[in-house]
Structure formats: C-alpha cells, structure tokens
C-alpha atoms as a PDB file:
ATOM      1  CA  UNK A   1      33.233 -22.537  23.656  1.00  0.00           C
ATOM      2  CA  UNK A   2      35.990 -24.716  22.748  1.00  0.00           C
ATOM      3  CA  UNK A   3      35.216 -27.994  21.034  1.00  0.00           C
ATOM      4  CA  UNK A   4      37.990 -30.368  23.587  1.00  0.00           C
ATOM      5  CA  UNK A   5      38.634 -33.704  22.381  1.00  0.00           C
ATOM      6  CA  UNK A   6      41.229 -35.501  18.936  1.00  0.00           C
ATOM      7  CA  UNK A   7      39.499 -34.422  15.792  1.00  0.00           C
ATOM      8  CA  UNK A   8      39.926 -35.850  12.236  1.00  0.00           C
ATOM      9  CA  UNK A   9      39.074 -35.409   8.976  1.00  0.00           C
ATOM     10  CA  UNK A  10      36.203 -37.578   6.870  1.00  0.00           C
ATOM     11  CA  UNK A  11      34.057 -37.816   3.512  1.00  0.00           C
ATOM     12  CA  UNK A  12      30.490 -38.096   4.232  1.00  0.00           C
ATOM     13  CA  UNK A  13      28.766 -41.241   2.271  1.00  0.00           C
ATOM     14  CA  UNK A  14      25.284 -41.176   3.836  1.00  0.00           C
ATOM     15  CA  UNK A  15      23.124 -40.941   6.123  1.00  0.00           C
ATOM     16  CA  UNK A  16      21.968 -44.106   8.105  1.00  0.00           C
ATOM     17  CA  UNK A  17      19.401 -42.977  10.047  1.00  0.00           C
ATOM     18  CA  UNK A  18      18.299 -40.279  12.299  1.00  0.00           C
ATOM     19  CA  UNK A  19      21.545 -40.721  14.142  1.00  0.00           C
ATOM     20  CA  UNK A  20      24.024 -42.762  12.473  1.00  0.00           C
ATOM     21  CA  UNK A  21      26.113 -42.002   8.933  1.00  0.00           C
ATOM     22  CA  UNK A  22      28.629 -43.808   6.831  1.00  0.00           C
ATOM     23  CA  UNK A  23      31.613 -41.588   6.668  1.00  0.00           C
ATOM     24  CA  UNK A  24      35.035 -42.106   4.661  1.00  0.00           C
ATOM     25  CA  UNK A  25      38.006 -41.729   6.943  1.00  0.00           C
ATOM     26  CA  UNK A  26      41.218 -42.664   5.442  1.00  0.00           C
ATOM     27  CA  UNK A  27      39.466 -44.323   2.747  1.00  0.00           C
ATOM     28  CA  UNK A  28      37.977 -47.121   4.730  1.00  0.00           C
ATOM     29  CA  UNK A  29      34.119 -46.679   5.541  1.00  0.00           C
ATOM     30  CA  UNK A  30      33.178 -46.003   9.192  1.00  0.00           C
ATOM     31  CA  UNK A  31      29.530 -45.395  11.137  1.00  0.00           C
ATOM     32  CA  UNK A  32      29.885 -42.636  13.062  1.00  0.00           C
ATOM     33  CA  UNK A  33      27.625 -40.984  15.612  1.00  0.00           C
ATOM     34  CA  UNK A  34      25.243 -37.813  13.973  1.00  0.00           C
ATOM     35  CA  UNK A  35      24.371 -35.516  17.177  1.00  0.00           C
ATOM     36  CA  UNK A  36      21.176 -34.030  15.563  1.00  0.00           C
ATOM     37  CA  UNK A  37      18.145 -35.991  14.810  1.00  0.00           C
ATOM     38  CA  UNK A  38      17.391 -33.319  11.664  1.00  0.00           C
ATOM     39  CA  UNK A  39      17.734 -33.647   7.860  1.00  0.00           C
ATOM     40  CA  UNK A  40      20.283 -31.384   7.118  1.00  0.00           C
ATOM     41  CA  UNK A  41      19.881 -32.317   3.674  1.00  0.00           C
ATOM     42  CA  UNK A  42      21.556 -28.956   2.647  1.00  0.00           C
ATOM     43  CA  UNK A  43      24.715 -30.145   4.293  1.00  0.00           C
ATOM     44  CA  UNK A  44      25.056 -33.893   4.649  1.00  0.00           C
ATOM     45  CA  UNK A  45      25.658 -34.671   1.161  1.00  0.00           C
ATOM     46  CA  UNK A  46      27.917 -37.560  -0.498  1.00  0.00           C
ATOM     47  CA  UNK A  47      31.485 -36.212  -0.486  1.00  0.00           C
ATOM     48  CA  UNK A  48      30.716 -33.362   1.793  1.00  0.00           C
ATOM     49  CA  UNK A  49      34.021 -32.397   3.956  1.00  0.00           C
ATOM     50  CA  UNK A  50      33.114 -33.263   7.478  1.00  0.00           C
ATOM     51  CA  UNK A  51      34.672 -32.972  10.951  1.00  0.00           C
ATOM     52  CA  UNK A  52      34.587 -35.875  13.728  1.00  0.00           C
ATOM     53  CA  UNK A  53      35.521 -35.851  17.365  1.00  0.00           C
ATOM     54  CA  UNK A  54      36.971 -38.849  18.916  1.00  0.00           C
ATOM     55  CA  UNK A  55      34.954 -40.155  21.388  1.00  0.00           C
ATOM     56  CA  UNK A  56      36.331 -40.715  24.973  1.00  0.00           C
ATOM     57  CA  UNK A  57      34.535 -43.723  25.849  1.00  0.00           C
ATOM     58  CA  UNK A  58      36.774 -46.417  23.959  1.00  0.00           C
ATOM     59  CA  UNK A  59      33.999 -49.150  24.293  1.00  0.00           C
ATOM     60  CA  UNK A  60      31.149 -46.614  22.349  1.00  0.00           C
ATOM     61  CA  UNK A  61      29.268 -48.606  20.290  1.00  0.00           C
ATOM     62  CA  UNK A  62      30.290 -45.498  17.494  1.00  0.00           C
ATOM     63  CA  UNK A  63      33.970 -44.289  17.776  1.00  0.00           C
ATOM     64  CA  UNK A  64      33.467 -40.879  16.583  1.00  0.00           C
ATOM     65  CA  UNK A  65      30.706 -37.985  16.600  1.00  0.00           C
ATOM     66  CA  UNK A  66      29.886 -36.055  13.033  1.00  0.00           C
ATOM     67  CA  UNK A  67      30.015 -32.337  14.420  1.00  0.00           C
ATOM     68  CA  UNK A  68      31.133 -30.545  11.741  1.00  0.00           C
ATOM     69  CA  UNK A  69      30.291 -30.236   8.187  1.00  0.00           C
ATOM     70  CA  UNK A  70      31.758 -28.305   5.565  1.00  0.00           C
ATOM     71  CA  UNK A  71      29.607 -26.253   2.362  1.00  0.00           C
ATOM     72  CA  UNK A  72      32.155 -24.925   0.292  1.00  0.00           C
ATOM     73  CA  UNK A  73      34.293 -22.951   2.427  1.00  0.00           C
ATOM     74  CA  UNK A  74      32.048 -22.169   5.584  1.00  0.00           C
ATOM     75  CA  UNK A  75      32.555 -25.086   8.478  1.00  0.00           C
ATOM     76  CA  UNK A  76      29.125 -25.088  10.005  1.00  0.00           C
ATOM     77  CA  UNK A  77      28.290 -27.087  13.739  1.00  0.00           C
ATOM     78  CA  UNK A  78      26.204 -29.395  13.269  1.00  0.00           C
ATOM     79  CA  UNK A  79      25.988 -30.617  16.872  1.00  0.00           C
ATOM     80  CA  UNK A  80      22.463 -29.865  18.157  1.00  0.00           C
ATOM     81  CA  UNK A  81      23.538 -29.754  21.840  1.00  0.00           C
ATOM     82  CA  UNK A  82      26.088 -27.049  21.395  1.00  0.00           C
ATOM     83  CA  UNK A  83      23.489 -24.142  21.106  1.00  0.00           C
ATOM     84  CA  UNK A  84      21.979 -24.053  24.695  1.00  0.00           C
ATOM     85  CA  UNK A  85      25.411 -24.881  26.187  1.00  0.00           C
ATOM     86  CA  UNK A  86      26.942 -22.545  24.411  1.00  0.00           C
ATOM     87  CA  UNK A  87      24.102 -19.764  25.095  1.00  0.00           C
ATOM     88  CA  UNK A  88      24.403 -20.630  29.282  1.00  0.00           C
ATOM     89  CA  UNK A  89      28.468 -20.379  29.012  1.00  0.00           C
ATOM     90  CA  UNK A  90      27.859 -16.884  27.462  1.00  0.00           C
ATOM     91  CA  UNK A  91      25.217 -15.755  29.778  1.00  0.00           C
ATOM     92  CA  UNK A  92      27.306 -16.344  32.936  1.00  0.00           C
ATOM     93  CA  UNK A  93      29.604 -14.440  31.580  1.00  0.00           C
ATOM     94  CA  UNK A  94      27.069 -11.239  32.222  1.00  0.00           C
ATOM     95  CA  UNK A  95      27.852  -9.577  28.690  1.00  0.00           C
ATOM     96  CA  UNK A  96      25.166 -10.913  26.454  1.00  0.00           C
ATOM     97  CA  UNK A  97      21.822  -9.514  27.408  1.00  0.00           C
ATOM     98  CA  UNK A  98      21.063  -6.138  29.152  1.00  0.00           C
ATOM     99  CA  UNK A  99      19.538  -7.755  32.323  1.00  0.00           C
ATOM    100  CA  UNK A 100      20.542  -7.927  35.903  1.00  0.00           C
ATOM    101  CA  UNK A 101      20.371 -11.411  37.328  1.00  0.00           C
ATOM    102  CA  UNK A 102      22.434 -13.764  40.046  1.00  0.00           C
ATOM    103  CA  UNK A 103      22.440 -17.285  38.460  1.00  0.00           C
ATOM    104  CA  UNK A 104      22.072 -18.903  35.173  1.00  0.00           C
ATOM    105  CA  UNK A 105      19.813 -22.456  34.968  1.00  0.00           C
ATOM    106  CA  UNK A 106      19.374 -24.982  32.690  1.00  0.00           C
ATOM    107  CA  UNK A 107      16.734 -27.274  31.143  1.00  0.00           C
ATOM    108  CA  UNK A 108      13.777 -25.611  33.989  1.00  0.00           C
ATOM    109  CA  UNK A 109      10.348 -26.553  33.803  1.00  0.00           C
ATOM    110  CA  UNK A 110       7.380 -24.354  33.424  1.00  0.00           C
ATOM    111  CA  UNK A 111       4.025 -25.437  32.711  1.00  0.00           C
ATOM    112  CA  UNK A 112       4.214 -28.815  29.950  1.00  0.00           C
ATOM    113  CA  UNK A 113       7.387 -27.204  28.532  1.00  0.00           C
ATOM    114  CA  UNK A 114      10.694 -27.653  29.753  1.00  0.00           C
ATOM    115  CA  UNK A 115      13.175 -24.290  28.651  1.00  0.00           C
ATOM    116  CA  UNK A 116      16.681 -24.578  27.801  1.00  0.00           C
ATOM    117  CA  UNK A 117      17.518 -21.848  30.563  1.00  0.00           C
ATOM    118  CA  UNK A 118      16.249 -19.748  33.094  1.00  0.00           C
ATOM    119  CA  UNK A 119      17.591 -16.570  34.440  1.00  0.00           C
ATOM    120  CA  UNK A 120      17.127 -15.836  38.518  1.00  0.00           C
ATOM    121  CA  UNK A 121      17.550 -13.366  41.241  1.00  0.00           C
ATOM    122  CA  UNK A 122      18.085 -14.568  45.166  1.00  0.00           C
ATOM    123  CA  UNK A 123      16.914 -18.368  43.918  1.00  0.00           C
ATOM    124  CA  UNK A 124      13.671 -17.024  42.263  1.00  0.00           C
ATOM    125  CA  UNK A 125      13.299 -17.401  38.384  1.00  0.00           C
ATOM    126  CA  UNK A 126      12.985 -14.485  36.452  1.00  0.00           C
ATOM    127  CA  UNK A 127      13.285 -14.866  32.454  1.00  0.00           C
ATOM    128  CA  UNK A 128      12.902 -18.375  30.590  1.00  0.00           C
ATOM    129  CA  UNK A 129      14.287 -18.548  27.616  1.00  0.00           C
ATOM    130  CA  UNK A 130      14.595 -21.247  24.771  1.00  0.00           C
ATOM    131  CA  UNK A 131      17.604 -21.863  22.561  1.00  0.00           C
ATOM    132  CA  UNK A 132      17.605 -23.001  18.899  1.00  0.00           C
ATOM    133  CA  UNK A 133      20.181 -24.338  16.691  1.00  0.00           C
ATOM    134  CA  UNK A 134      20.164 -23.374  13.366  1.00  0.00           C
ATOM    135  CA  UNK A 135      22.193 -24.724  10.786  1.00  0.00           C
ATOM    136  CA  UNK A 136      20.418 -23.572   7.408  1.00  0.00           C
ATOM    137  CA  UNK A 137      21.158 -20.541   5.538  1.00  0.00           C
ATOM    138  CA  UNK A 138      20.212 -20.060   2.301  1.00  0.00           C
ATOM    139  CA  UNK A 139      21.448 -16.248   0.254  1.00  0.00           C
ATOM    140  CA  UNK A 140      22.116 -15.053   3.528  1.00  0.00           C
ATOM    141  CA  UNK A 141      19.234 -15.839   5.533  1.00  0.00           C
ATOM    142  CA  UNK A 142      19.684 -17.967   8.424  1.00  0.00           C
ATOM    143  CA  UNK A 143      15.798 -20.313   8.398  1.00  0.00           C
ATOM    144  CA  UNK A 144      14.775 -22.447  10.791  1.00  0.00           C
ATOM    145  CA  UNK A 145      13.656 -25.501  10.911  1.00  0.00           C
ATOM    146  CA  UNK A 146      15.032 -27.024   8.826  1.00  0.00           C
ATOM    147  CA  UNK A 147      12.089 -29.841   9.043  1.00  0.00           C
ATOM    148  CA  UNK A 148       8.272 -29.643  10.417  1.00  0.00           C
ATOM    149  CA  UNK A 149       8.586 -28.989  14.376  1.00  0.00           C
ATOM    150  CA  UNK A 150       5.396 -29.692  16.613  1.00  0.00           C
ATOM    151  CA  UNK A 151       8.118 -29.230  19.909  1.00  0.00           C
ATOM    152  CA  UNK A 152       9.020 -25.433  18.405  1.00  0.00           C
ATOM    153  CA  UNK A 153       5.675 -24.337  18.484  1.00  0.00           C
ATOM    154  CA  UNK A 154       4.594 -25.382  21.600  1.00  0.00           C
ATOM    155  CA  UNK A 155       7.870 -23.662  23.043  1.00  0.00           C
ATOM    156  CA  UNK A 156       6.710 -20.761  21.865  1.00  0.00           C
ATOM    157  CA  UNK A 157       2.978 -20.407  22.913  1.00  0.00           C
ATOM    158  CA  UNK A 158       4.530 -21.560  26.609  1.00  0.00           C
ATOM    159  CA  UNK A 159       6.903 -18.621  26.560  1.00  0.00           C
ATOM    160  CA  UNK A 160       3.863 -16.270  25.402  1.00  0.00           C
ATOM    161  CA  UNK A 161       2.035 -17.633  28.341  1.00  0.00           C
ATOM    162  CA  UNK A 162       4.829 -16.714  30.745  1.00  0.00           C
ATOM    163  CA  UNK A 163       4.989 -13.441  29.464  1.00  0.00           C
ATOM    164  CA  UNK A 164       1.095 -13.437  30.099  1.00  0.00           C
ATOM    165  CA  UNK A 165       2.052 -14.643  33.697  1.00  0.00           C
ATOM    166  CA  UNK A 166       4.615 -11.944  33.927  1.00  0.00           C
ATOM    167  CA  UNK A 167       7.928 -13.264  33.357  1.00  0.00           C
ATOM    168  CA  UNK A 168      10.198 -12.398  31.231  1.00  0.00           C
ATOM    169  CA  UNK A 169      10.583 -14.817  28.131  1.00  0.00           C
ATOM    170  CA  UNK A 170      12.850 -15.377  24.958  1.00  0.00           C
ATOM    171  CA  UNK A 171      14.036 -16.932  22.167  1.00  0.00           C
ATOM    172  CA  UNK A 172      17.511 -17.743  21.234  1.00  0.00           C
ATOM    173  CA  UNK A 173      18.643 -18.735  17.842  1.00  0.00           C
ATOM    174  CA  UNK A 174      22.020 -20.207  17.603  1.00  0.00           C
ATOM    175  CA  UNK A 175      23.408 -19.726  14.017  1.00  0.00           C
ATOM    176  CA  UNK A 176      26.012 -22.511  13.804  1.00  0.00           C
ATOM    177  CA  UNK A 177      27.655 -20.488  11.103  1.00  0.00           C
ATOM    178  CA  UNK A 178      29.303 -17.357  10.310  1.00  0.00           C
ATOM    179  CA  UNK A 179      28.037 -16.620   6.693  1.00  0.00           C
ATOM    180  CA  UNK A 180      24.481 -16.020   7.877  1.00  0.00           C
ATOM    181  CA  UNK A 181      23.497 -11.587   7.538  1.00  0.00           C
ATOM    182  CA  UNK A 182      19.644 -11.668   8.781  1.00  0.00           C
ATOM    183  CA  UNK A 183      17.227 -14.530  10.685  1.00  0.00           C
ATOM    184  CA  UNK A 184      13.664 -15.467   9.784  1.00  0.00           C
ATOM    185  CA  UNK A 185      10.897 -18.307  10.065  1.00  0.00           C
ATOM    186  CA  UNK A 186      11.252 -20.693   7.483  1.00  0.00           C
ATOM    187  CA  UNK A 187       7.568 -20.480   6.722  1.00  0.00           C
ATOM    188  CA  UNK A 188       7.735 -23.097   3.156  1.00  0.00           C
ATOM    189  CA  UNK A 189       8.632 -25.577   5.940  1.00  0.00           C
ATOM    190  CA  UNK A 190       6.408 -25.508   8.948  1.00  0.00           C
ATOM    191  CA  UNK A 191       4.229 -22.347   8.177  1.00  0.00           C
ATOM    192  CA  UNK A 192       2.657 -23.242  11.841  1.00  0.00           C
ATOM    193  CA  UNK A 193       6.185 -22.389  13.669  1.00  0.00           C
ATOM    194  CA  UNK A 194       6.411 -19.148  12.068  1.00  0.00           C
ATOM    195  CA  UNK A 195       2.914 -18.196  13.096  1.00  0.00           C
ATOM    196  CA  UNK A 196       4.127 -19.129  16.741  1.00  0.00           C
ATOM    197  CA  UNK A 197       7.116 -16.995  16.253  1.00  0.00           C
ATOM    198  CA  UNK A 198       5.228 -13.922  15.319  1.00  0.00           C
ATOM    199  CA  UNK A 199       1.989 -14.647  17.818  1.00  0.00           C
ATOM    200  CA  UNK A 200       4.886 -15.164  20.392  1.00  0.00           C
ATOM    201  CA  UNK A 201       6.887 -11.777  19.352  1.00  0.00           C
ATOM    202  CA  UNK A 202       3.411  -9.756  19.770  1.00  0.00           C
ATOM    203  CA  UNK A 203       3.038 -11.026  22.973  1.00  0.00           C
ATOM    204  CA  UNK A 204       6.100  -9.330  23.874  1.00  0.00           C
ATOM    205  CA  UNK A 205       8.763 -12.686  23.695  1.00  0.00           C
ATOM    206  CA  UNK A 206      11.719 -11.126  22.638  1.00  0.00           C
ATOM    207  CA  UNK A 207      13.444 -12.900  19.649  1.00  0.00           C
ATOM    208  CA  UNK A 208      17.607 -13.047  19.640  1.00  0.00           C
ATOM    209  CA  UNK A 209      19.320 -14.213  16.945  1.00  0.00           C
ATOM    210  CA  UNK A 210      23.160 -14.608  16.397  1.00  0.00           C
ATOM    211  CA  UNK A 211      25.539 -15.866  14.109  1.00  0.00           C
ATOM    212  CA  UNK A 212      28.695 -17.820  15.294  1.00  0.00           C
ATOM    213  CA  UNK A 213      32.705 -17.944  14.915  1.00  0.00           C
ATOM    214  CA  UNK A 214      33.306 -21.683  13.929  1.00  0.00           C
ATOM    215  CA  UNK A 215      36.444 -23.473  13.933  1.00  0.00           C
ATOM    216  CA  UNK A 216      37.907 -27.094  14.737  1.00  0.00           C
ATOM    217  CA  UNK A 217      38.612 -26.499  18.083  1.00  0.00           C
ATOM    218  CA  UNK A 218      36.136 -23.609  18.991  1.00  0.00           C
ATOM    219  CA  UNK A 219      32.994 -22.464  18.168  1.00  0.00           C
ATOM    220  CA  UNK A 220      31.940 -18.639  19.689  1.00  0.00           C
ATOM    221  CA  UNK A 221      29.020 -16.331  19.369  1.00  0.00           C
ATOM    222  CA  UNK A 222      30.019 -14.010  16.576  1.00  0.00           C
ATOM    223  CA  UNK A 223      27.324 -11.378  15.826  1.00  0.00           C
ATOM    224  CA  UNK A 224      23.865 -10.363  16.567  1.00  0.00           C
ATOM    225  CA  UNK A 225      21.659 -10.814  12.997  1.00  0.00           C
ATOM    226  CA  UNK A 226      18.431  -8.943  12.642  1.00  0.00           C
ATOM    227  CA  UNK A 227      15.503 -10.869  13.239  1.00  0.00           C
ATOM    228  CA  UNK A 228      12.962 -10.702  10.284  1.00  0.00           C
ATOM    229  CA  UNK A 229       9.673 -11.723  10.261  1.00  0.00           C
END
C-alpha cells in the first residue's frame, strides 16, 4: 500500500495524550496528530526517530500525522488504520487466502460486533474476519496488545459464534514491522484476550498472522509468521 502524501523527518518529545505528541521538527517543537489511541511505550520514546505525513487539509487543527517510528534500525507503522485497509487492498487482489469469493467488504456488522471485513459470493456474506495491528515485538515475537483490550475479546467470542452459526471466521494480525519471526497472545498484558484467542482458535477461527515490508512511502505485507499460542 503506498503511504501518498509530503513526509518529513522529526524527534519525538512526548506524548500529549491519547492522540496528540510534541515532536521536534527542525528544532522547533510541534503537536502533531498520533493515529493510534495505544501506549506504544516501546516505541514513542524521547528522541525516538519518527516519520510524519503532511496533512492535506491546510486548516487541520494538527499539521502533520506521527505514522512512523523508528527502534534502532527497523521503521515500524504506527498508524492503527493502515492494518484493515491494507488487509482489504490485498484481499481484492485474490492472492492472499485460499478461498473463492466475488467481493471484498468492509467494517460489516454481525451480531453487537462490527468486523473489519467480510468476504461474499453473489451479494451474500460468507467469511468475517477481524484485522489487528500490531506494533510490538519483543526477541522476535510479534505480542499483541500492547495494552488491556475489552473490544479484542469480544471480537473474538463474536467470530466463534459465527463459526457456531456456520460462517467462516478469522483473525488477521497486521505486523507493522519486518523484524518480527513468530506471533503470540501477549498473555502478561491482558491474560483475558489470549484466552479468547485460543477459545476462539478451538472453535475453528482461523488465526493469520503476517509481518510487513515498511518504508516511507510504502508499507506491504511481507511474510506469513507462525502463530503460537
């Protein structure tokens, strides 16, 4: 997926809130837009190398958008949108997943959960499947979350119940980084997602997990990483 849009270069200082953070750009101190509402307190660190896209709305209360970070020499996406875009670009393309449908949706209801996409046939749903960003690794294992998630959880036991209904059902997890060799729950941060994940997986949800390509300008689905639970 290519990342469009001027792109400069900035020193992280901290992190405002949820959404906003004091970066350095040509030494002068500017608040800049943080598209994910996460800690990321592996990555957003003072003096961190980051990566900001100009925004094209000139009258944005926040000029620029923090989607990039740097940790050492891997450039890891940051942008918490990306990952279901970036899995519905791929899965129109017909050469991800071994299944024969007509049309690709996005953000489809089902029960009280909403999915990130849905696979059909002839206008008739199919496969739902939900898409996760994940932007921690830690000695080559790619966790997630990266913070308590009530939302994950409840993702899960709706895709075990489709599965019970007899739809097909998945989960996709988006490493936003290439450095990343296997996937699993992070269990010392919200034990009650991982128990979702494997209830979910015994149910017959299948579990996906790949790594990704990142650059400046582009950020592509690199590698499927074995999913360990």
């Amino acid at each position: 997926m290519k990342i469009d849009g001027e792109k400069v270069n900035g020193v992280f200082e901290k992190r405002l809130n949820r959404f906003v953070a004091s970066v350095k750009i040509n030494e002068k101190s500017e608040n800049v837009h943080v598209p994910n509402s996460g800690r990321l307190k592996e990555l957003l660190t003072p003096g961190a190398r980051v990566i900001l896209q100009k925004a094209l709305n000139p009258h944005r209360k926040y000029p620029y958008d923090l989607i990039m970070v740097y940790k050492g020499n891997t450039l890891i996406s940051i942008d918490s949108t990306l990952p279901s875009r970036l899995l519905a670009s791929e899965l129109s393309k017909k050469k991800l997943l071994k299944l024969d449908y007509d049309c690709v949706k996005t953000e489809v209801f089902y029960g009280n959960s909403r999915f990130d996409v849905a696979l059909g046939n002839d206008g008739e749903i199919f496969y739902y499947m939900e898409v996760k960003g994940v932007t921690l690794v830690e000695e080559g294992k790619a966790l997630f979350p990266d913070a308590p998630t009530r939302r994950g959880a409840k993702h899960l036991i709706e895709l075990a119940k489709a599965k019970k209904e007899g739809f097909g059902a998945g989960i996709f997890f988006v490493v936003q980084r290439d450095d990343a060799e296997i996937f699993s729950p992070n269990d010392s941060m919200d034990e009650n997602f991982g128990k979702a994940l494997r209830v979910a997986a015994n149910a017959g949800v299948e579990l996906f997990a790949y790594s990704c390509r990142v650059t400046q300008d582009e950020v592509v689905l690199l590698r499927p990483l074995p999913v360990e639970l």
